[in-house]
XYZ file of C-alpha atoms in Angstrom:
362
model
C 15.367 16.066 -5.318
C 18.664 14.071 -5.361
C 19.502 11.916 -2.683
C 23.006 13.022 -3.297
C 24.447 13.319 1.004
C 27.589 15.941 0.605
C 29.512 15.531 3.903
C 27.758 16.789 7.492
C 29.359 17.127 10.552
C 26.881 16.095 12.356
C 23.868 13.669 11.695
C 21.657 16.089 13.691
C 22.696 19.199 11.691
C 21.322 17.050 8.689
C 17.521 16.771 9.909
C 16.902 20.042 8.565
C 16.947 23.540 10.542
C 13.078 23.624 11.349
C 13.116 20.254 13.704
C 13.269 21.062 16.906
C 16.304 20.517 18.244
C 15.505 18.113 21.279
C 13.350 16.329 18.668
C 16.841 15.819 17.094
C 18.767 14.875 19.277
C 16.129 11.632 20.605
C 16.072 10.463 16.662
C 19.884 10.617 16.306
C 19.998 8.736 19.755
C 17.040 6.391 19.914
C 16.169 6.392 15.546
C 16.489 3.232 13.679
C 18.856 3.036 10.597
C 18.574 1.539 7.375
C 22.076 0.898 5.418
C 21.449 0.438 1.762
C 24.405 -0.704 -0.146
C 24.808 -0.595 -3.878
C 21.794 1.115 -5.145
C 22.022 2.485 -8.230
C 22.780 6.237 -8.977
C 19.320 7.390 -10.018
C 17.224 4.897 -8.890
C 14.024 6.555 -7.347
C 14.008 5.672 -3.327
C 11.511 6.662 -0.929
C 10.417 6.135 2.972
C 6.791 6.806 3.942
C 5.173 9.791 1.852
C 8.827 11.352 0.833
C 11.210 10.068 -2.172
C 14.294 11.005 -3.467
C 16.573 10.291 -6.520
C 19.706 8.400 -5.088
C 23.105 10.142 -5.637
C 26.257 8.466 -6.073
C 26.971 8.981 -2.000
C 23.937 7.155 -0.882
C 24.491 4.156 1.965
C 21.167 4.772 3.650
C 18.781 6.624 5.988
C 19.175 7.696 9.244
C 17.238 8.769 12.260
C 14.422 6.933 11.200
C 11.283 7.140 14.160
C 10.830 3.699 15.742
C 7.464 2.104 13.969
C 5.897 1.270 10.796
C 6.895 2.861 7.750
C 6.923 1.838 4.029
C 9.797 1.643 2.152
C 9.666 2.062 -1.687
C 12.313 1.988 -5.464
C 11.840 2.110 -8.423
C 15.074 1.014 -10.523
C 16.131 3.320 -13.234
C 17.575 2.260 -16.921
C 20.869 3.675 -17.498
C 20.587 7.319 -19.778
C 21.981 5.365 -22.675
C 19.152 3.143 -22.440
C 16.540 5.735 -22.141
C 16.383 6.744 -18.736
C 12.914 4.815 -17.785
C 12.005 4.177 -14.518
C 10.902 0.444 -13.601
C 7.452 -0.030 -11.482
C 7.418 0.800 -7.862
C 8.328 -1.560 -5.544
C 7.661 -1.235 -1.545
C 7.530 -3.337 1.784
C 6.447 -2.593 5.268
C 9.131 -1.994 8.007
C 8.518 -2.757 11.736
C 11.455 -0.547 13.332
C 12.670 -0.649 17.013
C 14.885 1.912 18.907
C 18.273 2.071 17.893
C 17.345 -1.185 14.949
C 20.090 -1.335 12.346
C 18.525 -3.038 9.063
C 21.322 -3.938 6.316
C 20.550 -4.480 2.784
C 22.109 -5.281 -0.594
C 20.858 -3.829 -4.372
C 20.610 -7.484 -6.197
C 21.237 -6.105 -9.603
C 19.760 -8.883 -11.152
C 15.998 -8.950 -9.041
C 16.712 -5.012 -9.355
C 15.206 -5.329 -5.453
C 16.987 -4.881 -1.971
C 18.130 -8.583 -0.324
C 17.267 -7.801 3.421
C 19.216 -11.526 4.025
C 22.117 -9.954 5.364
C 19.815 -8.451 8.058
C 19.812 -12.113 9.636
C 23.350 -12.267 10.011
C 24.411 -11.013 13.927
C 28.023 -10.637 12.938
C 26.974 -8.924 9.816
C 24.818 -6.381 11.622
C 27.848 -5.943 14.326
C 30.699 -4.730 11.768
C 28.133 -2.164 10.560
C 27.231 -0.797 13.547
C 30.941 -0.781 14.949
C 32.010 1.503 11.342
C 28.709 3.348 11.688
C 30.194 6.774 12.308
C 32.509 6.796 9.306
C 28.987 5.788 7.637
C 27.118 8.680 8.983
C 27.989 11.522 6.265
C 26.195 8.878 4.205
C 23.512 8.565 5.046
C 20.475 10.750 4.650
C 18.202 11.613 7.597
C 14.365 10.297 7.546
C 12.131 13.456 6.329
C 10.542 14.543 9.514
C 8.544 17.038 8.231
C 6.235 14.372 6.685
C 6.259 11.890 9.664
C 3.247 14.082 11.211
C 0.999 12.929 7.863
C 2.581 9.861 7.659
C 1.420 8.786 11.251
C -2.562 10.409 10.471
C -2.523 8.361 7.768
C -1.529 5.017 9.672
C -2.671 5.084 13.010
C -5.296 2.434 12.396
C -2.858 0.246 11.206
C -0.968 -2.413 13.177
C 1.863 -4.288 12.511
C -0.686 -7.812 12.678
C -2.626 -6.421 10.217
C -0.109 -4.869 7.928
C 1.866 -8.256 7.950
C -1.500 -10.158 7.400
C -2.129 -8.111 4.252
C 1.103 -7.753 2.321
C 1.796 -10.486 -0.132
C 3.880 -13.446 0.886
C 7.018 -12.732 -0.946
C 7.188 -9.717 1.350
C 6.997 -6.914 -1.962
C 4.311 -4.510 -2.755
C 4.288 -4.321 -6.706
C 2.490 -1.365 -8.579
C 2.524 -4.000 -11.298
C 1.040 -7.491 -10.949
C 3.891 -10.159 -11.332
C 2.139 -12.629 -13.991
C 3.016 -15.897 -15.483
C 0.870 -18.141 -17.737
C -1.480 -20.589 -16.627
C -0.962 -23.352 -18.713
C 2.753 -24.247 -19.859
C 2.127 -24.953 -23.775
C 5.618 -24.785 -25.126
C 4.393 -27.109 -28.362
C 1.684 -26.970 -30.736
C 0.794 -30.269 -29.508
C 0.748 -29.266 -25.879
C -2.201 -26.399 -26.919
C -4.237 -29.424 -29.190
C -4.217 -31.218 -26.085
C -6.537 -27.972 -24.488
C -8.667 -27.559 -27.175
C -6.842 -24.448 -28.381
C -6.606 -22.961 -31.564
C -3.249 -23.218 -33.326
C -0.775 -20.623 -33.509
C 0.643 -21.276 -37.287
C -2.332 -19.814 -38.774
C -3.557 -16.397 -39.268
C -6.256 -15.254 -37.002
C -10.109 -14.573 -39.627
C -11.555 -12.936 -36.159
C -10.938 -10.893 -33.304
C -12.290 -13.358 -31.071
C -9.905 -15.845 -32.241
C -7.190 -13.962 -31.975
C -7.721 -13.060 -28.217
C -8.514 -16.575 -27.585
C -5.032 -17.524 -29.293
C -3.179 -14.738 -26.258
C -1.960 -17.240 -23.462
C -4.402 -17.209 -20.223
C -2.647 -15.420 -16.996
C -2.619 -15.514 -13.442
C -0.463 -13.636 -10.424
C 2.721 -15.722 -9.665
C 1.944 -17.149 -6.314
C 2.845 -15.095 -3.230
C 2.568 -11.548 -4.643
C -0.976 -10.541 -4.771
C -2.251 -8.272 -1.906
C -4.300 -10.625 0.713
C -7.426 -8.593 1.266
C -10.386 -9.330 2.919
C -13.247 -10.724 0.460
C -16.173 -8.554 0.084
C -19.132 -10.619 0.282
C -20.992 -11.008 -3.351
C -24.002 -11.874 -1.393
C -25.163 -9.408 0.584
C -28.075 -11.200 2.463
C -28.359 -14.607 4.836
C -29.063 -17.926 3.067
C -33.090 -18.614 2.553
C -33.402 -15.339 2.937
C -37.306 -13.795 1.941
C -37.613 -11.335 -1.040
C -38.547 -8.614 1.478
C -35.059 -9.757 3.280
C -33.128 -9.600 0.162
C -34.536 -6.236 -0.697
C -33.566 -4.716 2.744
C -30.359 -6.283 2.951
C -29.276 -4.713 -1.183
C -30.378 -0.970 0.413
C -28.342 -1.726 3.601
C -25.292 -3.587 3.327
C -24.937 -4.447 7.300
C -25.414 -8.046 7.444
C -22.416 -8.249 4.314
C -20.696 -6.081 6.668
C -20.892 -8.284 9.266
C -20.095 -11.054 7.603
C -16.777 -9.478 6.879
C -15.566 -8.617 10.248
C -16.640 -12.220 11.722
C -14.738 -13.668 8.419
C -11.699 -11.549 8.878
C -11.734 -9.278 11.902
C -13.482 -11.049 14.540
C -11.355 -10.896 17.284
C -10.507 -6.815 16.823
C -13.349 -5.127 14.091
C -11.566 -1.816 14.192
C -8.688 -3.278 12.359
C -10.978 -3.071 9.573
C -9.985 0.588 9.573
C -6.278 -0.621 9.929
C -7.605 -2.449 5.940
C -8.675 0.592 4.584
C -5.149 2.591 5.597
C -3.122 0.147 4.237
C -4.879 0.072 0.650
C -4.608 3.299 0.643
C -1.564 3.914 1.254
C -0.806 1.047 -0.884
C -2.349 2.699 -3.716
C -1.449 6.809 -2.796
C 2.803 5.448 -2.225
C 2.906 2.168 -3.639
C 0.859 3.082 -6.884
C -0.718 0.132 -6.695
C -3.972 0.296 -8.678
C -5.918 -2.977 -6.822
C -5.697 -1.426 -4.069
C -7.225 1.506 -4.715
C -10.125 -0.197 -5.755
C -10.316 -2.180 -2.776
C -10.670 0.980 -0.836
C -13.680 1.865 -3.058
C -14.989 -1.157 -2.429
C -14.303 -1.491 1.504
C -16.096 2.292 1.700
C -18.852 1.929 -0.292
C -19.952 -1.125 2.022
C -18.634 0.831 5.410
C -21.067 3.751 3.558
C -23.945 1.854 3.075
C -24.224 -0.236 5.922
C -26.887 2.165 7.805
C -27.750 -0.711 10.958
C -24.091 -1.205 12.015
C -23.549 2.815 11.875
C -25.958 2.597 14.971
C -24.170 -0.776 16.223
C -20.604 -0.333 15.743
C -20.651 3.402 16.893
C -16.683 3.688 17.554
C -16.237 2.207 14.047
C -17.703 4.814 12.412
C -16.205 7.845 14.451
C -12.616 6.298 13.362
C -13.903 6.067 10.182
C -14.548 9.809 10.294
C -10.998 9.996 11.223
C -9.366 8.248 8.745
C -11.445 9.942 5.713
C -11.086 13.231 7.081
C -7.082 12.672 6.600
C -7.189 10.414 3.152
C -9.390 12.729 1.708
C -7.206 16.150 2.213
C -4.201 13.419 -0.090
C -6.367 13.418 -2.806
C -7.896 16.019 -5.267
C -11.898 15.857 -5.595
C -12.352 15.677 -9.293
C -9.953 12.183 -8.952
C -13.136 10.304 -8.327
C -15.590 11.986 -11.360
C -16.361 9.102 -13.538
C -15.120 11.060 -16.917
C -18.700 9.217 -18.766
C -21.375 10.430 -16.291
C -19.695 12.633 -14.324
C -20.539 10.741 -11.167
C -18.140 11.523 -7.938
C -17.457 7.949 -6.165
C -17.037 10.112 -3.618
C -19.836 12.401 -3.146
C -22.723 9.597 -3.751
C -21.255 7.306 -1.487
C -20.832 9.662 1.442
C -23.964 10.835 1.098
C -25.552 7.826 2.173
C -23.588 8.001 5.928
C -24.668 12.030 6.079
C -28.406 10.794 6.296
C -27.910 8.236 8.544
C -25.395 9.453 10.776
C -27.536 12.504 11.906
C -26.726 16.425 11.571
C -23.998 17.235 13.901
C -22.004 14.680 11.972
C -23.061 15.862 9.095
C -21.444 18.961 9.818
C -17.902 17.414 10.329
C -18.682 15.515 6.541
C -19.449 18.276 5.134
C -15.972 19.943 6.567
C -14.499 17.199 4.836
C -15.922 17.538 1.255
């Protein structure tokens, strides 16, 4: 679909004839706006669970609902050059009524510089010039807001900003640099490395020769830490035992570690990598949401402890799960769904009423 904006009379006649027309009228009045300027012809822009490819007319979206929603682009190399499209970027958005955010394409960072956002007077002479903007500017896909908001409910703006890597950016690829600077031969003598003027006789020495990498500081998703051990300190083997079959106490020690003041936002955690993972394309996430489930899953104590926990769990399965087709999570070796042995573990424990509404879901 090309973001392409022919002129409209009338931002409201844009929204799309099936919005109801009241429902119009209090976005085009009371909607945020977000004026884009400079992005590329073809680059690959989305909000929340719609994207578009941007036409030459593109300044920005309109109409926008006041809240949370996740921006995302993905530059595109000219058609001389091939036509491939760069790795998704994204960032959350915290929206008020009527909120004007301005931003500039930096064709060098190939990202949008929000900076001019901070300037009042800035903000002011867009606003004031905002009607000759209008034809413009395209108006925020309703017809997905109603997923978009089952999918997010959990998660709040605290918990969102807590979890989104400093530099503000969600990356579907991890920004890397080296973790030693050795420029010189003597430089890699000095760590006990193996030169690089020689041929390689092994494998191994050839992978030991490849420099060693980390994340650049400030871009890697700030999750919560599993625990790796999943029972108290001087614990018995009959303790340890009980504690590897049910996960509760490493539950626990998760929410007192990183949600103690509000455990539901743990459920705010498991929207955000998945959403993340299902927009941003952002493969660490998605196995953090494995991860977070499985213990969630297999934590049969705090099922009987934390009983609101697990009915918003419910809730926010029943609506990931319908995003995503079954045979995503069949392990193409043994054939194992992630899915189905893991939730198979709550259906016992949770009783058979609920069992009904899991097996609805599956």
């Amino acid at each position: 679909m090309c973001l392409n904006f022919c002129s409209v009379s009338s931002g409201m006649a844009e929204a799309g004839a099936d919005m109801d027309p009241e429902v119009a009228l209090g976005l085009f009045e009371e909607g945020a706006t977000l004026v884009l300027l400079g992005v590329p012809e073809g680059t690959e822009l989305g909000i929340d669970y719609k994207s578009w490819q941007v036409g030459p007319r593109f300044r920005g979206v309109k109409m926008i609902p006041p809240g949370m929603h996740f921006l995302h682009y993905s530059s595109v190399s000219s058609e001389s050059s091939g036509g491939e499209v760069g790795p998704r970027k994204g960032l959350f958005l915290f929206l008020k009524p009527r909120e004007l955010l301005l931003a500039h394409w930096d064709k060098q960072e190939e990202d949008l510089d929000f900076s001019d956002s901070e300037n009042p007077e800035d903000v002011a002479r867009v606003k004031a010039g905002l009607r000759e903007l209008d034809s413009y500017l395209g108006a925020y896909p309703y017809d997905t807001l109603r997923k978009w908001v089952s999918l997010t409910d959990k998660l709040s703006q605290e918990v969102a900003v807590a979890l989104q890597p400093l530099s503000g950016r969600v990356c579907a690829f991890s920004d890397v640099v080296p973790e030693l600077q050795l420029k010189l031969t003597k430089d890699r003598a000095e760590q006990n490395l193996p030169r690089n003027d020689t041929q390689c006789q092994t494998m191994k020495e050839g992978l030991d020769r490849l420099p060693r990498m980390k994340q650049r500081e400030g871009t890697e998703l700030r999750f919560s830490q599993i625990p790796k051990q999943t029972y108290p300190p001087g614990a018995t083997p009959a303790q340890i035992t009980q504690c590897s079959m049910d996960l509760s106490y490493a539950l626990n020690c998760l929410l007192e570690d990183h949600h103690k003041d509000q455990p539901l936002n743990v459920l705010g955690e498991l929207q955000f990598a998945f959403v993340c993972f299902l927009v941003g394309n952002v493969y660490e996430a998605f196995e953090h949401w494995k991860q977070l489930l499985a213990l969630l899953c297999k934590s049969e104590e705090a099922m009987k402890e934390r009983k609101d926990l697990y009915l918003g769990l419910i809730s926010v399965l029943y609506h990931q799960l319908g995003e995503i087709p079954p045979d995503f999570f069949v392990d193409i070796v043994s054939q194992n769904n992630f899915l189905t042995s893991t939730l198979q573990v709550k259906t016992r424990t949770l009783g058979y009423k609920r069992c009904l509404k899991w097996l609805f879901i599956l």
